[in-house]
Amino acid sequence: MARGAFVAPTVVELAGDDPLWRDELFGPVLAVRRAPDDRAALDLVNDSVYGLSAAVFTDSLAAVSAAMETLDVGVLHINSETAGADPHVPFGGNKASGFGPKEQGGAAREFFTTTKTIYLRGAG
């Protein structure tokens, strides 16, 4: 058995607000909450001091539009994973995520600009 600090990949479903939902985790732990509808789910995403990136999986352009308009994140992926970054577009978070200006791309010069990058892949 390995010694030291180790947490196996874990998914935790929370019934309500919880420090696990509020704190930024650096480990293989995923906190999830159920929402009654799309709007409530977007509100749960925004109800955080962090805003590095988010992913929305849908085949609805209305849901894509709502996510684009509502989510306060630095990078928004539509139907693609949030891992990895394209070096040609700005990468960085909104709110308390990230450190300083956006990294990469021309937006690094736009120190006072809030940028949202959106990836859109068809659901089919």
XYZ file of N, CA and C in Angstrom:
372
model
N 0.844 -1.186 0.000
C 0.000 0.000 0.000
C 0.886 1.245 0.000
N 0.482 2.230 -0.820
C 1.235 3.478 -0.897
C 1.073 4.261 0.394
N 2.118 4.957 0.761
C 2.069 5.786 1.959
C 1.963 7.241 1.561
N 1.357 8.048 2.398
C 1.233 9.470 2.128
C -0.205 9.855 1.877
N -0.370 11.053 1.338
C -1.706 11.580 1.078
C -2.177 11.095 -0.286
N -3.221 10.292 -0.290
C -3.758 9.762 -1.527
C -5.272 9.694 -1.424
N -5.954 10.176 -2.461
C -7.404 10.075 -2.537
C -7.722 9.413 -3.871
N -8.436 8.325 -3.824
C -8.855 7.668 -5.061
C -9.845 8.569 -5.789
N -9.942 8.487 -7.116
C -10.948 9.278 -7.834
C -12.327 9.077 -7.210
N -12.984 10.191 -6.886
C -14.211 10.152 -6.108
C -15.237 11.134 -6.659
N -16.496 10.715 -6.735
C -17.616 11.590 -7.081
C -18.511 11.674 -5.847
N -18.818 12.897 -5.429
C -19.648 13.119 -4.247
C -20.875 13.918 -4.661
N -22.067 13.358 -4.437
C -23.302 14.094 -4.718
C -23.712 14.826 -3.444
N -23.890 16.118 -3.559
C -24.261 16.958 -2.428
C -25.743 17.295 -2.503
N -26.403 17.337 -1.356
C -27.831 17.643 -1.309
C -28.079 19.144 -1.266
N -27.095 19.932 -0.887
C -27.250 21.382 -0.781
C -25.893 22.027 -0.723
N -25.878 23.266 -0.286
C -24.623 23.997 -0.193
C -23.699 23.297 0.790
N -22.420 23.243 0.453
C -21.457 22.483 1.242
C -20.078 23.060 0.963
N -19.156 23.056 1.931
C -17.794 23.527 1.649
C -17.144 22.805 0.462
N -17.504 21.551 0.261
C -16.954 20.802 -0.865
C -17.386 21.435 -2.183
N -18.564 22.078 -2.210
C -19.051 22.767 -3.407
C -18.348 24.105 -3.581
N -17.993 24.733 -2.485
C -17.423 26.083 -2.505
C -15.913 26.120 -2.676
N -15.221 25.113 -2.201
C -13.754 25.152 -2.201
C -13.187 24.608 -3.502
N -12.089 25.216 -3.936
C -11.407 24.744 -5.135
C -10.570 23.534 -4.749
N -10.831 22.422 -5.401
C -10.164 21.169 -5.069
C -9.035 20.888 -6.051
N -7.941 20.379 -5.548
C -6.827 19.978 -6.394
C -6.595 18.495 -6.153
N -7.412 17.705 -6.784
C -7.339 16.270 -6.622
C -8.447 15.636 -7.436
N -8.478 14.339 -7.483
C -9.470 13.649 -8.313
C -10.825 13.513 -7.616
N -11.394 14.664 -7.218
C -12.674 14.673 -6.515
C -13.628 15.582 -7.278
N -14.819 15.066 -7.561
C -15.837 15.823 -8.269
C -17.064 15.948 -7.386
N -17.451 17.181 -7.089
C -18.685 17.437 -6.332
C -19.787 17.750 -7.336
N -20.931 17.107 -7.196
C -22.063 17.336 -8.105
C -23.312 17.665 -7.297
N -24.176 18.475 -7.899
C -25.481 18.801 -7.312
C -26.528 18.674 -8.396
N -27.711 18.228 -8.024
C -28.818 18.121 -8.973
C -29.525 19.476 -9.060
N -30.006 19.778 -10.282
C -30.760 21.008 -10.499
C -32.079 20.648 -11.180
N -33.163 21.349 -10.852
C -34.462 21.013 -11.426
C -34.595 21.379 -12.910
N -33.770 22.330 -13.385
C -33.851 22.728 -14.791
C -32.533 23.373 -15.214
N -32.435 23.693 -16.504
C -31.198 24.253 -17.050
C -30.817 25.558 -16.370
N -31.782 26.447 -16.158
C -31.494 27.753 -15.564
C -30.919 27.589 -14.149
N -31.497 26.687 -13.377
C -30.991 26.440 -12.025
C -29.579 25.872 -12.076
N -29.299 25.035 -13.062
C -27.952 24.472 -13.211
C -26.940 25.576 -13.521
N -27.296 26.503 -14.417
C -26.397 27.624 -14.725
C -26.177 28.495 -13.495
N -27.227 28.715 -12.722
C -27.090 29.494 -11.491
C -26.152 28.811 -10.502
N -26.209 27.481 -10.409
C -25.289 26.757 -9.524
C -23.836 26.928 -9.972
N -23.617 26.911 -11.278
C -22.256 27.104 -11.795
C -21.744 28.487 -11.413
N -22.567 29.505 -11.575
C -22.141 30.877 -11.285
C -22.047 31.177 -9.795
N -22.665 30.375 -8.958
C -22.679 30.622 -7.520
C -21.361 30.179 -6.898
N -20.305 30.844 -7.330
C -18.961 30.488 -6.880
C -18.049 31.696 -7.048
N -17.020 31.764 -6.229
C -16.026 32.820 -6.410
C -15.064 32.461 -7.535
N -15.153 31.249 -8.058
C -14.257 30.794 -9.115
C -14.959 30.808 -10.459
N -14.178 30.879 -11.523
C -14.742 30.891 -12.864
C -13.693 30.580 -13.914
N -12.927 29.509 -13.703
C -11.870 29.186 -14.659
C -12.467 28.699 -15.972
N -13.164 27.570 -15.951
C -13.757 27.053 -17.180
C -14.988 26.222 -16.850
N -15.784 25.985 -17.880
C -16.984 25.164 -17.733
C -17.221 24.445 -19.048
N -17.950 23.333 -18.965
C -18.340 22.586 -20.156
C -19.830 22.327 -20.097
N -20.498 22.520 -21.220
C -21.925 22.251 -21.341
C -22.096 21.266 -22.492
N -22.820 20.184 -22.233
C -23.083 19.178 -23.257
C -24.562 19.226 -23.592
N -24.882 19.552 -24.851
C -26.275 19.733 -25.253
C -26.405 19.653 -26.767
N -27.618 19.427 -27.236
C -27.902 19.533 -28.663
C -28.865 20.690 -28.922
N -29.029 21.554 -27.923
C -29.957 22.671 -28.000
C -29.203 23.992 -28.173
N -29.464 24.693 -29.270
C -28.832 26.002 -29.458
C -29.327 27.006 -28.423
N -30.548 26.842 -27.943
C -31.055 27.722 -26.885
C -30.236 27.531 -25.612
N -29.887 26.287 -25.300
C -29.061 26.024 -24.114
C -27.657 26.587 -24.306
N -27.108 26.484 -25.516
C -25.793 27.060 -25.818
C -25.833 28.564 -25.609
N -26.860 29.210 -26.148
C -27.003 30.655 -26.009
C -27.129 31.058 -24.545
N -27.931 30.330 -23.782
C -28.097 30.637 -22.352
C -26.777 30.499 -21.612
N -26.005 29.455 -21.923
C -24.708 29.257 -21.271
C -23.745 30.387 -21.625
N -23.715 30.767 -22.909
C -22.827 31.840 -23.343
C -23.151 33.151 -22.644
N -24.432 33.445 -22.500
C -24.858 34.709 -21.905
C -24.746 34.714 -20.382
N -24.864 33.554 -19.766
C -25.006 33.478 -18.312
C -23.723 33.147 -17.575
N -22.953 32.186 -18.069
C -21.816 31.677 -17.294
C -20.664 32.670 -17.255
N -20.206 32.956 -16.054
C -19.083 33.872 -15.826
C -17.811 33.047 -15.664
N -17.289 32.571 -16.796
C -16.073 31.750 -16.808
C -15.118 32.289 -17.861
N -13.851 31.963 -17.710
C -12.850 32.405 -18.669
C -12.888 31.621 -19.957
N -13.190 30.334 -19.884
C -13.255 29.469 -21.060
C -14.524 28.626 -20.952
N -15.332 28.646 -22.008
C -16.543 27.849 -22.047
C -16.437 26.853 -23.192
N -16.567 25.579 -22.868
C -16.554 24.517 -23.870
C -17.983 24.048 -24.090
N -18.379 23.909 -25.350
C -19.683 23.358 -25.689
C -19.439 22.007 -26.354
N -19.919 20.956 -25.732
C -19.771 19.584 -26.240
C -18.316 19.164 -26.406
N -17.453 19.675 -25.546
C -16.058 19.220 -25.513
C -15.548 19.345 -24.082
N -14.524 18.588 -23.780
C -13.982 18.556 -22.424
C -13.232 19.847 -22.120
N -13.048 20.131 -20.838
C -12.358 21.350 -20.438
C -10.849 21.168 -20.322
N -10.375 19.946 -20.455
C -8.924 19.718 -20.319
C -8.187 20.246 -21.542
N -6.996 20.774 -21.306
C -6.166 21.248 -22.407
C -6.565 22.643 -22.845
N -5.692 23.276 -23.583
C -5.950 24.623 -24.066
C -5.254 24.811 -25.408
N -5.850 25.614 -26.239
C -5.257 25.967 -27.521
C -4.326 27.154 -27.283
N -3.059 27.058 -27.650
C -2.116 28.154 -27.359
C -2.400 29.432 -28.132
N -3.347 29.401 -29.079
C -3.628 30.591 -29.876
C -4.761 31.441 -29.321
N -5.441 30.946 -28.305
C -6.533 31.711 -27.716
C -6.211 31.976 -26.252
N -6.791 33.031 -25.699
C -6.494 33.342 -24.298
C -7.004 32.255 -23.362
N -6.248 32.024 -22.311
C -6.650 31.068 -21.292
C -6.495 31.730 -19.945
N -7.515 31.638 -19.137
C -7.475 32.189 -17.794
C -8.886 32.243 -17.265
N -8.997 32.459 -15.981
C -10.305 32.422 -15.362
C -10.897 33.788 -15.146
N -12.126 33.781 -14.712
C -12.806 34.981 -14.252
C -12.962 34.853 -12.739
N -13.352 35.930 -12.132
C -13.543 35.986 -10.681
C -12.237 35.604 -9.968
N -12.256 34.703 -8.995
C -11.064 34.393 -8.208
C -10.215 33.278 -8.820
N -10.515 32.870 -10.049
C -9.724 31.826 -10.699
C -8.625 32.452 -11.543
N -7.509 31.756 -11.602
C -6.394 32.253 -12.391
C -5.612 33.276 -11.608
N -4.550 33.770 -12.228
C -3.670 34.723 -11.559
C -3.270 35.782 -12.571
N -3.684 37.010 -12.356
C -3.306 38.092 -13.250
C -4.053 38.037 -14.564
N -3.443 38.617 -15.608
C -4.120 38.679 -16.902
C -4.198 37.317 -17.568
N -5.021 37.237 -18.611
C -5.132 35.997 -19.372
C -3.761 35.623 -19.921
N -3.527 34.320 -19.988
C -2.284 33.823 -20.551
C -2.505 33.518 -22.020
N -1.479 33.563 -22.805
C -1.479 33.174 -24.207
C -2.266 34.157 -25.066
N -2.008 34.114 -26.357
C -2.752 34.903 -27.317
C -2.626 36.401 -27.102
N -3.228 37.141 -28.008
C -3.184 38.590 -27.935
C -3.891 39.169 -26.736
N -4.785 38.408 -26.112
C -5.536 38.928 -24.965
C -4.657 39.138 -23.741
N -3.453 38.592 -23.754
C -2.551 38.834 -22.624
C -2.278 40.321 -22.477
N -2.352 41.066 -23.584
C -2.148 42.527 -23.533
C -3.393 43.252 -23.054
N -4.496 42.578 -23.068
C -5.759 43.210 -22.702
C -6.019 43.036 -21.209
N -5.167 43.610 -20.410
C -5.175 43.369 -18.975
C -6.531 43.638 -18.334
N -7.246 44.638 -18.782
C -8.510 44.985 -18.140
C -9.726 44.461 -18.898
N -9.526 43.558 -19.823
C -10.614 43.017 -20.624
C -11.064 41.681 -20.058
N -12.371 41.474 -19.960
C -12.913 40.180 -19.582
C -13.227 39.433 -20.864
N -12.599 38.279 -21.040
C -12.744 37.508 -22.269
C -13.421 36.182 -21.982
N -14.269 35.766 -22.898
C -14.909 34.460 -22.793
C -14.633 33.720 -24.104
N -13.984 32.571 -24.015
C -13.729 31.716 -25.172
C -14.750 30.597 -25.159
N -15.395 30.358 -26.295
C -16.445 29.343 -26.360
C -16.091 28.333 -27.433
N -16.095 27.064 -27.076
C -15.907 25.960 -28.004
C -17.271 25.344 -28.276
N -17.636 25.164 -29.538
C -18.919 24.597 -29.888
C -18.708 23.433 -30.832
N -19.141 22.261 -30.407
C -19.079 21.056 -31.231
C -20.491 20.503 -31.322
N -20.930 20.138 -32.519
C -22.260 19.586 -32.687
C -22.463 18.339 -31.844
N -23.678 18.122 -31.386
C -23.966 16.992 -30.504
C -23.918 15.650 -31.242
N -24.071 15.639 -32.552
C -24.107 14.384 -33.292
C -22.776 13.887 -33.566
